[in-house]
Amino acid sequence: MNVFVTGASGWIGSAVVDELIAAGHQVTGLARSDASAASLAAKGVAVRRGDLDDLDAIRAGAAEAEAVLHLANKHDWSDPAASNRAERGAVEALVAVLEGTGRPLLLASGTAGLAQGRPATEADRSPFQGPEAPRGGSENLALDAVARGVQAVSLRFAPTVHGRGDHGFVASIVAVAREKGVSAFPGDGSNRWPAVHRSDAARAVVLGLAEASAGDVLHVVAEQGVPTREVAEAIGRAYGLPVESVPAERVAEHFGWIGGFFGLDMAASSEATRRLLDWTPTGPTLIEDIDAGAYGSTR
């Protein structure tokens, strides 16, 4: 299958591209820089230059492909509204090209904000609607297009897709700990973060391309919820830092923008996804990765 991938050189996307190639697919990757283009070309990936604001490049890539994996996101936490607008525009462009074709569109989403007081499941509908919502409401936009002949599938990733070289949320929490000289957790540290190793995430995406049907929601989650206190303790071990609680009213002050996520309870189940895809995560756990020095260590 000829697969067009946005975010093909990113943290998740580059691992997914490797899995696609190993499975025998032909891949075209969207690349915004010379370095990204070179890294993709070295893997034998066809390169289409452009970014999330280049809607002509996105439309052309989708038009030429048999399936689309939309894994790119600006993740500009200094201007989330701009990130949401770009995501909305990109998914609108992809949907417009794929309407009536029955071709797969698998798009990245997340597990945050789906449920309170219990693990979120694949049956939970995203509350995020409209262009001003997180990710521009792109999950609902795509799933609503199923009725118009788009084989849309939502890929809800755990908030941390971890592994050596990860520069996402956990890396940001590590950076705060090193800057402050203390590895902190919010409140009593019982709020939970789902997690998945990068290798397991990539395998789930490629399985989803093969096995998922229009309208399916997949939870790319290996660990249902790691208590934030355990995350802080592992970071403390790795860097020889004291571990302390930060009261809820001081979480934003202490952690900055990442505190808006680290203070949430975001447990999520992936039982339905595992059954559908026959997917069994085998990679290291988040704590195992931190203990092994995936985010750096003084040891």
Short mmCIF file of C-alpha atoms in Angstrom, two decimals:
data_model
loop_
_atom_site.label_atom_id
_atom_site.label_comp_id
_atom_site.label_asym_id
_atom_site.label_seq_id
_atom_site.Cartn_x
_atom_site.Cartn_y
_atom_site.Cartn_z
CA MET A 1 0.00 0.00 0.00
CA ASN A 2 1.20 3.55 -0.74
CA VAL A 3 0.89 5.47 2.54
CA PHE A 4 1.21 9.23 2.97
CA VAL A 5 2.50 10.18 6.43
CA THR A 6 2.54 13.62 8.00
CA GLY A 7 4.98 13.95 10.87
CA ALA A 8 7.02 11.21 9.19
CA SER A 9 10.32 12.36 10.69
CA GLY A 10 8.91 13.06 14.16
CA TRP A 11 9.29 11.09 17.39
CA ILE A 12 6.33 8.78 16.73
CA GLY A 13 6.21 9.15 12.96
CA SER A 14 9.78 8.04 12.32
CA ALA A 15 9.17 4.80 14.25
CA VAL A 16 5.89 4.27 12.39
CA VAL A 17 7.65 4.76 9.04
CA ASP A 18 10.15 2.05 9.97
CA GLU A 19 7.29 -0.32 10.82
CA LEU A 20 5.48 0.50 7.58
CA ILE A 21 8.57 -0.23 5.50
CA ALA A 22 9.18 -3.47 7.39
CA ALA A 23 5.58 -4.48 6.62
CA GLY A 24 6.17 -3.92 2.88
CA HIS A 25 4.37 -0.60 2.41
CA GLN A 26 5.57 2.24 0.21
CA VAL A 27 5.79 5.49 2.13
CA THR A 28 5.64 9.15 1.19
CA GLY A 29 6.54 11.50 4.01
CA LEU A 30 5.77 15.18 4.47
CA ALA A 31 9.01 17.01 5.31
CA ARG A 32 9.31 20.66 6.32
CA SER A 33 13.13 20.88 6.43
CA ASP A 34 16.15 19.72 4.48
CA ALA A 35 17.25 17.59 7.46
CA SER A 36 13.88 15.85 7.68
CA ALA A 37 13.83 15.27 3.94
CA ALA A 38 17.32 13.76 4.02
CA SER A 39 16.49 11.42 6.92
CA LEU A 40 13.40 10.15 5.13
CA ALA A 41 15.16 9.73 1.79
CA ALA A 42 17.88 7.70 3.50
CA LYS A 43 15.20 5.20 4.50
CA GLY A 44 13.87 4.94 0.95
CA VAL A 45 10.87 7.15 1.68
CA ALA A 46 9.51 9.39 -1.06
CA VAL A 47 9.59 12.99 0.15
CA ARG A 48 6.93 15.65 -0.30
CA ARG A 49 8.10 19.02 0.98
CA GLY A 50 5.69 21.03 3.09
CA ASP A 51 4.29 21.52 6.58
CA LEU A 52 0.90 21.73 8.29
CA ASP A 53 0.30 25.20 6.90
CA ASP A 54 0.96 24.04 3.32
CA LEU A 55 -2.48 22.71 2.55
CA ASP A 56 -1.69 22.22 -1.15
CA ALA A 57 1.12 19.80 -0.24
CA ILE A 58 -1.16 17.97 2.19
CA ARG A 59 -3.94 17.64 -0.39
CA ALA A 60 -1.52 16.44 -3.07
CA GLY A 61 0.01 13.84 -0.75
CA ALA A 62 -3.41 12.50 0.19
CA ALA A 63 -4.64 12.45 -3.40
CA GLU A 64 -1.73 10.25 -4.51
CA ALA A 65 -1.92 7.81 -1.60
CA GLU A 66 -3.96 4.71 -0.83
CA ALA A 67 -3.97 5.56 2.87
CA VAL A 68 -3.05 8.53 5.07
CA LEU A 69 -1.49 8.60 8.53
CA HIS A 70 -1.76 12.08 10.02
CA LEU A 71 0.77 12.16 12.87
CA ALA A 72 2.04 15.74 12.69
CA ASN A 73 1.16 18.48 15.15
CA LYS A 74 2.82 21.81 15.85
CA HIS A 75 2.74 21.31 19.65
CA ASP A 76 3.47 25.01 20.13
CA TRP A 77 2.62 25.42 23.82
CA SER A 78 3.39 29.14 23.62
CA ASP A 79 0.56 29.55 21.10
CA PRO A 80 -1.86 26.59 21.39
CA ALA A 81 -4.53 28.44 19.40
CA ALA A 82 -2.22 28.50 16.37
CA SER A 83 -1.52 24.79 16.79
CA ASN A 84 -5.25 24.07 16.97
CA ARG A 85 -5.94 26.12 13.84
CA ALA A 86 -3.20 24.36 11.90
CA GLU A 87 -4.46 20.94 12.98
CA ARG A 88 -8.03 21.81 12.01
CA GLY A 89 -6.96 23.08 8.60
CA ALA A 90 -4.84 20.03 7.86
CA VAL A 91 -7.62 17.56 8.76
CA GLU A 92 -10.19 19.55 6.80
CA ALA A 93 -7.88 19.34 3.77
CA LEU A 94 -7.38 15.59 4.18
CA VAL A 95 -11.10 14.94 4.62
CA ALA A 96 -11.94 16.97 1.52
CA VAL A 97 -9.60 14.84 -0.60
CA LEU A 98 -10.67 11.49 0.87
CA GLU A 99 -14.45 11.99 0.91
CA GLY A 100 -16.21 9.27 -1.05
CA THR A 101 -13.04 7.23 -1.57
CA GLY A 102 -13.26 4.78 1.34
CA ARG A 103 -9.52 5.21 1.79
CA PRO A 104 -8.12 5.04 5.34
CA LEU A 105 -7.34 8.18 7.31
CA LEU A 106 -5.72 7.42 10.65
CA LEU A 107 -5.10 10.53 12.71
CA ALA A 108 -3.33 11.20 15.98
CA SER A 109 -5.37 12.24 18.98
CA GLY A 110 -5.00 11.87 22.75
CA THR A 111 -6.55 10.39 25.86
CA ALA A 112 -6.64 13.56 27.98
CA GLY A 113 -9.98 15.00 29.06
CA LEU A 114 -12.12 12.03 28.08
CA ALA A 115 -13.32 10.81 31.50
CA GLN A 116 -13.20 11.76 35.16
CA GLY A 117 -12.82 9.35 38.07
CA ARG A 118 -12.34 6.28 35.89
CA PRO A 119 -10.13 5.10 33.05
CA ALA A 120 -11.21 6.45 29.68
CA THR A 121 -12.21 3.83 27.13
CA GLU A 122 -12.44 3.69 23.37
CA ALA A 123 -16.22 4.10 23.71
CA ASP A 124 -15.84 7.59 25.23
CA ARG A 125 -16.64 10.28 22.70
CA SER A 126 -14.21 13.17 22.60
CA PRO A 127 -15.75 16.32 24.11
CA PHE A 128 -13.64 18.54 21.88
CA GLN A 129 -15.75 20.05 19.14
CA GLY A 130 -15.04 22.90 16.74
CA PRO A 131 -11.97 24.75 15.52
CA GLU A 132 -11.21 26.46 18.87
CA ALA A 133 -11.11 23.17 20.79
CA PRO A 134 -7.88 21.27 21.57
CA ARG A 135 -6.39 19.89 18.34
CA GLY A 136 -9.07 21.90 16.56
CA GLY A 137 -11.66 19.25 17.34
CA SER A 138 -10.01 17.20 14.61
CA GLU A 139 -10.97 13.77 15.97
CA ASN A 140 -14.69 14.53 15.79
CA LEU A 141 -14.23 16.29 12.46
CA ALA A 142 -12.67 13.15 10.97
CA LEU A 143 -15.06 10.67 12.56
CA ASP A 144 -18.06 12.70 11.39
CA ALA A 145 -16.70 12.30 7.85
CA VAL A 146 -17.17 8.51 8.00
CA ALA A 147 -20.73 9.10 6.81
CA ARG A 148 -19.23 10.77 3.72
CA GLY A 149 -17.02 7.86 2.73
CA VAL A 150 -13.84 8.53 4.71
CA GLN A 151 -12.43 5.49 6.52
CA ALA A 152 -11.42 7.59 9.51
CA VAL A 153 -9.78 5.99 12.55
CA SER A 154 -8.68 7.88 15.66
CA LEU A 155 -5.32 7.03 17.20
CA ARG A 156 -5.52 8.20 20.81
CA PHE A 157 -1.96 8.15 22.08
CA ALA A 158 -1.01 8.05 25.74
CA PRO A 159 0.29 11.46 26.88
CA THR A 160 3.77 10.02 27.12
CA VAL A 161 5.14 7.93 24.27
CA HIS A 162 8.46 7.22 25.91
CA GLY A 163 11.86 5.84 24.99
CA ARG A 164 15.48 6.91 24.68
CA GLY A 165 15.53 10.23 22.85
CA ASP A 166 12.00 11.26 23.87
CA HIS A 167 11.71 15.06 23.98
CA GLY A 168 8.04 15.22 24.96
CA PHE A 169 6.14 15.64 28.22
CA VAL A 170 8.34 13.50 30.46
CA ALA A 171 11.46 15.21 29.14
CA SER A 172 9.84 18.54 30.06
CA ILE A 173 9.12 17.30 33.60
CA VAL A 174 12.73 16.14 33.90
CA ALA A 175 13.90 19.59 32.76
CA VAL A 176 11.79 21.25 35.47
CA ALA A 177 13.19 18.88 38.11
CA ARG A 178 16.78 19.64 37.13
CA GLU A 179 16.14 23.38 37.02
CA LYS A 180 14.39 23.47 40.41
CA GLY A 181 16.69 20.97 42.10
CA VAL A 182 13.74 18.87 43.26
CA SER A 183 11.67 16.17 41.57
CA ALA A 184 8.11 17.16 42.41
CA PHE A 185 4.69 15.64 41.99
CA PRO A 186 1.25 17.28 42.23
CA GLY A 187 -0.64 16.93 45.51
CA ASP A 188 -0.49 13.38 46.83
CA GLY A 189 0.81 12.10 43.48
CA SER A 190 -2.07 9.69 42.97
CA ASN A 191 -3.20 11.18 39.66
CA ARG A 192 -2.28 8.85 36.81
CA TRP A 193 -0.65 9.18 33.41
CA PRO A 194 -1.06 6.50 30.73
CA ALA A 195 2.13 5.55 28.94
CA VAL A 196 3.34 3.52 25.96
CA HIS A 197 6.80 2.74 24.65
CA ARG A 198 7.55 4.20 21.22
CA SER A 199 8.12 0.78 19.64
CA ASP A 200 4.76 -0.51 20.88
CA ALA A 201 3.03 2.66 19.66
CA ALA A 202 4.47 2.30 16.17
CA ARG A 203 3.40 -1.32 15.97
CA ALA A 204 -0.14 -0.44 17.07
CA VAL A 205 -0.44 2.19 14.35
CA VAL A 206 0.57 -0.20 11.58
CA LEU A 207 -1.75 -2.88 12.97
CA GLY A 208 -4.51 -0.27 13.01
CA LEU A 209 -3.92 0.48 9.36
CA ALA A 210 -4.42 -3.19 8.56
CA GLU A 211 -7.20 -4.11 10.98
CA ALA A 212 -9.27 -1.08 12.00
CA SER A 213 -12.53 -0.10 10.33
CA ALA A 214 -14.15 3.25 9.62
CA GLY A 215 -15.15 4.98 12.84
CA ASP A 216 -12.91 2.93 15.12
CA VAL A 217 -11.15 4.59 18.04
CA LEU A 218 -7.86 3.03 19.14
CA HIS A 219 -6.15 3.65 22.47
CA VAL A 220 -2.40 3.43 21.96
CA VAL A 221 -1.82 2.81 25.66
CA ALA A 222 0.36 0.17 27.31
CA GLU A 223 0.13 1.28 30.95
CA GLN A 224 -3.34 2.37 32.03
CA GLY A 225 -2.05 4.91 34.53
CA VAL A 226 1.32 5.49 36.19
CA PRO A 227 0.95 7.56 39.41
CA THR A 228 2.78 10.86 39.08
CA ARG A 229 4.46 10.24 42.43
CA GLU A 230 6.16 7.17 40.93
CA VAL A 231 7.28 9.24 37.94
CA ALA A 232 8.78 11.85 40.27
CA GLU A 233 10.48 9.20 42.39
CA ALA A 234 12.08 7.63 39.30
CA ILE A 235 13.35 11.04 38.14
CA GLY A 236 14.68 11.65 41.63
CA ARG A 237 16.58 8.35 41.53
CA ALA A 238 17.98 9.12 38.09
CA TYR A 239 19.33 12.54 39.03
CA GLY A 240 19.92 12.17 42.76
CA LEU A 241 17.25 14.76 43.53
CA PRO A 242 14.94 15.03 46.53
CA VAL A 243 11.31 14.16 45.85
CA GLU A 244 8.59 16.44 47.17
CA SER A 245 4.90 17.18 46.82
CA VAL A 246 3.71 20.47 45.31
CA PRO A 247 0.28 21.63 46.55
CA ALA A 248 -2.40 21.82 43.88
CA GLU A 249 -2.52 25.62 44.05
CA ARG A 250 1.20 25.80 43.23
CA VAL A 251 1.38 23.25 40.41
CA ALA A 252 1.16 25.85 37.62
CA GLU A 253 3.77 28.05 39.30
CA HIS A 254 6.20 25.19 39.87
CA PHE A 255 5.87 23.29 36.60
CA GLY A 256 4.90 26.02 34.14
CA TRP A 257 2.89 24.98 31.09
CA ILE A 258 3.50 21.26 31.68
CA GLY A 259 1.74 21.54 35.04
CA GLY A 260 -1.58 21.82 33.21
CA PHE A 261 -1.07 18.22 32.11
CA PHE A 262 0.98 16.76 34.97
CA GLY A 263 -1.75 17.74 37.42
CA LEU A 264 -4.47 15.82 35.57
CA ASP A 265 -5.70 12.30 36.20
CA MET A 266 -5.79 10.77 32.72
CA ALA A 267 -6.00 7.00 33.21
CA ALA A 268 -7.05 5.21 30.02
CA SER A 269 -7.81 1.61 29.12
CA SER A 270 -6.76 -0.09 25.89
CA GLU A 271 -8.57 -3.40 26.36
CA ALA A 272 -10.78 -3.00 23.27
CA THR A 273 -7.81 -1.96 21.13
CA ARG A 274 -5.74 -4.95 22.24
CA ARG A 275 -8.57 -7.33 21.32
CA LEU A 276 -9.24 -5.69 17.97
CA LEU A 277 -5.61 -5.57 16.85
CA ASP A 278 -4.29 -8.60 18.74
CA TRP A 279 -1.75 -6.12 20.12
CA THR A 280 0.33 -6.91 23.18
CA PRO A 281 2.79 -4.21 24.26
CA THR A 282 6.23 -5.67 24.99
CA GLY A 283 8.45 -2.60 25.45
CA PRO A 284 9.84 -1.24 28.71
CA THR A 285 7.52 0.53 31.13
CA LEU A 286 7.86 4.26 31.72
CA ILE A 287 9.54 3.75 35.09
CA GLU A 288 11.90 1.16 33.61
CA ASP A 289 12.89 3.64 30.90
CA ILE A 290 13.55 6.43 33.40
CA ASP A 291 15.54 4.07 35.64
CA ALA A 292 17.58 2.91 32.63
CA GLY A 293 18.63 6.47 31.85
CA ALA A 294 16.38 7.14 28.86
CA TYR A 295 16.07 10.77 30.01
CA GLY A 296 19.63 11.10 31.27
CA SER A 297 21.16 10.19 34.60
CA THR A 298 23.88 11.17 37.02
CA ARG A 299 24.79 7.54 37.53
#
